[in-house]
Amino acid sequence: MQNTVHFVLQGKGGIGKTYVSTILAQWLKTKSDIPLRCFDTDQENTTFSRYKALDVKHVPVMTESRTIDPKRFDALMIDILEQDGNCVVDNGANTFSPLMAYLIENDCFNLLEESGRKVYIHTIVGGGDTLHDTAMGFVTTAKSTQVPLVLWENEHFGLLQSASGKSFLESQTYSDNSQRVRGRIVLSARNADTFGADVKKMNTGRLTIDEVKASDKFNVMEKQRIKVVFRDLFEQLDLVNW
């Protein structure tokens, strides 16, 4: 795994983009010794950039008048292109449309490919009340580009199924775009009082799994449950057709 660029894109806020970015970044660090560079383009919730162990660079694309300046995305592209290595780009809901428009208008995906980078878009579909909006975001992303997709199914909001009981994977929405999907990662809804609380504690502290293992603020069972979660996620990532 080298010279890959991973964009984490979904227009709905609060769906787990930063969590996915941190998982992906930590997995990439286990796959290669080449540099990993992480970028946070969220202008309102710069959570990804607070993970000190991941050395995330914040990309300021918002002007003093609180509007997005598309040309400021140039700095992101230049950073990606100037050095070899793997890159993870976390994108906020407030910059989803401007970033997509910039990437498409400037033919950035082809530029990255021509520069020897393999590009992937990671899109999240949530369950419960988030299913409709996130499914539409999945469709928009799939139809806007020809970039390979990695689908993350977030079960923390409920099951990914319609009111009639049809799962997202059985829907026409998914079927029409499934050929674009290189792999699926399920963010399983585990016991909220144990697994959920432990992962929340980890995320609130902006910690990586290696930091949790070395921390005296987590007991042996908390560390074990976090280890189980990340082992499952890393094994799923290993199965993606990269």
Coordinates of C-alpha atoms in Angstrom, one line a residue:
M1 CA 0.0 0.0 0.0
Q2 CA 1.8 3.1 -1.2
N3 CA 1.0 6.4 -2.9
T4 CA -2.7 6.2 -2.2
V5 CA -5.0 9.1 -1.6
H6 CA -8.2 8.5 0.4
F7 CA -11.0 11.0 0.5
V8 CA -13.6 10.5 3.2
L9 CA -16.7 12.2 1.7
Q10 CA -20.3 12.4 2.8
G11 CA -22.6 15.4 2.7
K12 CA -24.4 14.7 6.0
G13 CA -22.8 15.9 9.2
G14 CA -22.3 13.8 12.3
I15 CA -22.3 10.5 10.4
G16 CA -18.8 9.4 11.5
K17 CA -16.4 10.8 8.8
T18 CA -13.7 11.6 11.3
Y19 CA -14.0 8.3 13.1
V20 CA -13.6 6.6 9.7
S21 CA -10.6 8.8 8.9
T22 CA -8.9 7.9 12.1
I23 CA -9.5 4.1 11.6
L24 CA -8.2 4.4 8.0
A25 CA -5.1 6.3 9.0
Q26 CA -4.2 3.9 11.7
W27 CA -4.7 0.9 9.4
L28 CA -2.5 2.5 6.7
K29 CA 0.3 2.9 9.3
T30 CA 0.3 -0.8 9.8
K31 CA 0.5 -1.5 6.0
S32 CA 3.6 0.4 5.1
D33 CA 6.7 2.2 6.4
I34 CA 6.3 5.0 3.9
P35 CA 5.0 8.4 5.2
L36 CA 1.4 8.8 6.1
R37 CA 0.0 12.4 5.7
C38 CA -3.4 13.3 7.0
F39 CA -5.4 16.4 6.2
D40 CA -8.5 18.0 7.8
T41 CA -10.6 20.2 5.6
D42 CA -13.5 20.6 8.1
Q43 CA -13.9 24.3 8.9
E44 CA -16.3 23.9 11.8
N45 CA -15.3 20.7 13.7
T46 CA -11.6 20.2 13.3
T47 CA -11.7 17.0 15.3
F48 CA -9.3 15.0 13.0
S49 CA -6.6 17.6 13.4
R50 CA -6.7 17.1 17.2
Y51 CA -5.3 13.6 16.9
K52 CA -1.7 14.5 17.7
A53 CA -0.3 11.0 17.1
L54 CA -1.5 11.2 13.5
D55 CA 0.1 14.6 12.8
V56 CA -3.0 15.9 10.9
K57 CA -2.6 19.1 9.0
H58 CA -5.6 21.5 9.0
V59 CA -6.4 23.0 5.6
P60 CA -8.0 26.5 6.0
V61 CA -10.3 27.0 3.1
M62 CA -12.8 29.4 4.8
T63 CA -12.3 33.1 4.4
E64 CA -12.7 35.7 7.1
S65 CA -16.2 36.3 5.9
R66 CA -17.0 32.6 6.6
T67 CA -17.3 31.6 3.0
I68 CA -15.4 28.8 1.2
D69 CA -12.7 29.9 -1.2
P70 CA -12.4 27.0 -3.7
K71 CA -8.9 28.2 -4.7
R72 CA -7.7 27.5 -1.2
F73 CA -8.1 23.8 -2.0
D74 CA -5.0 24.3 -4.2
A75 CA -2.9 24.1 -1.1
L76 CA -4.3 20.6 -0.4
M77 CA -3.6 19.3 -3.9
I78 CA -0.1 20.8 -3.9
D79 CA 0.7 19.1 -0.5
I80 CA -0.5 15.8 -1.8
L81 CA 1.4 16.0 -5.0
E82 CA 4.7 17.3 -3.6
Q83 CA 5.6 14.2 -1.6
D84 CA 5.2 10.5 -2.0
G85 CA 3.2 8.5 0.6
N86 CA -0.3 7.6 1.6
C87 CA -2.8 10.4 2.3
V88 CA -6.1 10.6 4.2
V89 CA -8.4 13.6 3.7
D90 CA -11.2 14.1 6.2
N91 CA -13.8 16.4 4.9
G92 CA -16.6 18.2 6.8
A93 CA -20.2 18.5 5.7
N94 CA -19.7 22.2 5.3
T95 CA -17.0 21.6 2.6
F96 CA -18.5 18.6 0.9
S97 CA -20.1 20.3 -2.0
P98 CA -17.3 22.9 -2.5
L99 CA -14.6 20.2 -2.4
M100 CA -16.4 17.9 -4.8
A101 CA -17.0 20.8 -7.2
Y102 CA -13.3 21.7 -7.0
L103 CA -12.1 18.1 -7.5
I104 CA -14.3 17.6 -10.5
E105 CA -13.9 21.0 -12.1
N106 CA -10.1 20.8 -11.9
D107 CA -10.0 17.2 -13.0
C108 CA -8.0 16.4 -9.8
F109 CA -8.7 12.7 -9.7
N110 CA -7.1 12.2 -13.1
L111 CA -4.2 14.5 -12.1
L112 CA -3.6 12.4 -9.0
E113 CA -3.7 9.2 -11.1
E114 CA -1.4 10.6 -13.7
S115 CA 1.0 11.5 -10.9
G116 CA 1.2 7.9 -9.8
R117 CA -1.4 8.0 -7.0
K118 CA -4.2 5.5 -6.5
V119 CA -7.3 7.4 -5.4
Y120 CA -10.3 6.1 -3.4
I121 CA -13.4 7.7 -2.1
H122 CA -14.7 6.4 1.3
T123 CA -18.4 7.1 1.7
I124 CA -20.5 6.4 4.7
V125 CA -24.1 5.2 4.8
G126 CA -25.8 5.3 8.2
G127 CA -28.8 3.4 9.4
G128 CA -32.1 4.5 11.1
D129 CA -33.1 8.1 10.4
T130 CA -29.8 8.8 8.6
L131 CA -30.3 6.2 5.9
H132 CA -32.2 8.3 3.3
D133 CA -29.8 11.3 3.4
T134 CA -26.7 9.2 3.4
A135 CA -27.9 6.9 0.7
M136 CA -28.5 9.9 -1.5
G137 CA -25.0 11.1 -0.7
F138 CA -23.7 7.7 -1.8
V139 CA -25.5 8.0 -5.1
T140 CA -24.3 11.6 -5.6
T141 CA -20.7 10.6 -5.0
A142 CA -21.0 7.5 -7.2
K143 CA -22.5 9.4 -10.1
S144 CA -20.1 12.4 -9.9
T145 CA -16.9 10.5 -10.4
Q146 CA -15.3 7.3 -11.7
V147 CA -13.1 6.9 -8.6
P148 CA -13.3 3.5 -6.8
L149 CA -15.6 3.6 -3.7
V150 CA -15.2 2.0 -0.3
L151 CA -18.5 1.8 1.5
W152 CA -18.7 2.2 5.3
E153 CA -22.0 1.0 6.8
N154 CA -22.5 2.7 10.1
E155 CA -25.0 0.8 12.2
H156 CA -24.7 3.1 15.2
F157 CA -27.8 5.0 14.1
G158 CA -29.8 1.8 13.5
L159 CA -30.0 -0.9 10.9
L160 CA -29.4 0.0 7.3
Q161 CA -32.9 -1.0 6.1
S162 CA -36.0 0.8 4.9
A163 CA -39.4 0.9 6.7
S164 CA -40.5 -2.1 4.7
G165 CA -37.5 -4.1 6.0
K166 CA -35.4 -4.1 2.8
S167 CA -31.7 -3.7 3.5
F168 CA -29.6 -1.0 1.8
L169 CA -27.6 -3.7 0.0
E170 CA -30.9 -5.0 -1.5
S171 CA -32.0 -1.6 -2.7
Q172 CA -32.0 -0.4 -6.2
T173 CA -30.0 2.6 -5.0
Y174 CA -27.1 0.3 -4.1
S175 CA -27.6 -2.1 -7.0
D176 CA -27.3 0.7 -9.6
N177 CA -23.9 1.7 -8.2
S178 CA -22.5 -1.5 -6.7
Q179 CA -20.0 -2.1 -9.5
R180 CA -18.1 1.0 -8.2
V181 CA -17.7 -0.4 -4.7
R182 CA -14.3 -2.0 -4.1
G183 CA -15.1 -3.1 -0.5
R184 CA -17.5 -2.7 2.4
I185 CA -16.6 -2.0 6.0
V186 CA -19.3 -2.4 8.7
L187 CA -19.2 -0.2 11.8
S188 CA -21.1 -2.7 13.9
A189 CA -23.4 -1.4 16.8
R190 CA -22.0 -3.3 19.8
N191 CA -23.0 -3.1 23.4
A192 CA -23.3 0.6 24.1
D193 CA -22.5 0.2 27.8
T194 CA -19.2 -1.6 27.2
F195 CA -17.8 -1.4 23.7
G196 CA -19.6 1.9 22.9
A197 CA -18.5 3.6 26.1
D198 CA -14.9 2.5 25.7
V199 CA -14.6 3.6 22.0
K200 CA -16.3 6.9 23.0
K201 CA -13.7 7.4 25.8
M202 CA -10.9 6.7 23.2
N203 CA -12.4 9.1 20.7
T204 CA -13.1 11.9 23.3
G205 CA -9.4 11.7 24.2
R206 CA -8.4 11.9 20.5
L207 CA -6.3 8.8 21.0
T208 CA -5.1 6.1 18.7
I209 CA -5.2 2.4 19.6
D210 CA -1.5 2.4 20.2
E211 CA -1.9 5.2 22.7
V212 CA -4.7 3.4 24.4
K213 CA -2.6 0.3 24.8
A214 CA 0.1 2.4 26.5
S215 CA -2.3 4.4 28.6
D216 CA -2.9 3.8 32.3
K217 CA -6.3 5.5 32.0
F218 CA -7.8 2.4 30.4
N219 CA -8.2 -0.8 32.3
V220 CA -7.4 -4.2 30.9
M221 CA -11.0 -5.0 29.8
E222 CA -11.4 -1.6 28.2
K223 CA -8.2 -2.1 26.2
Q224 CA -9.4 -5.6 25.3
R225 CA -12.7 -4.4 23.9
I226 CA -11.1 -1.6 21.9
K227 CA -8.6 -4.2 20.5
V228 CA -11.5 -6.4 19.4
V229 CA -13.2 -3.5 17.6
F230 CA -10.0 -2.5 15.8
R231 CA -9.0 -6.0 14.9
D232 CA -12.4 -6.5 13.2
L233 CA -12.1 -3.2 11.3
F234 CA -8.6 -3.8 10.2
E235 CA -9.5 -7.3 9.0
Q236 CA -12.3 -5.9 6.9
L237 CA -10.0 -3.3 5.5
D238 CA -7.6 -6.0 4.5
L239 CA -10.3 -7.6 2.4
V240 CA -11.0 -4.5 0.3
N241 CA -9.9 -4.8 -3.4
W242 CA -7.3 -2.2 -3.3

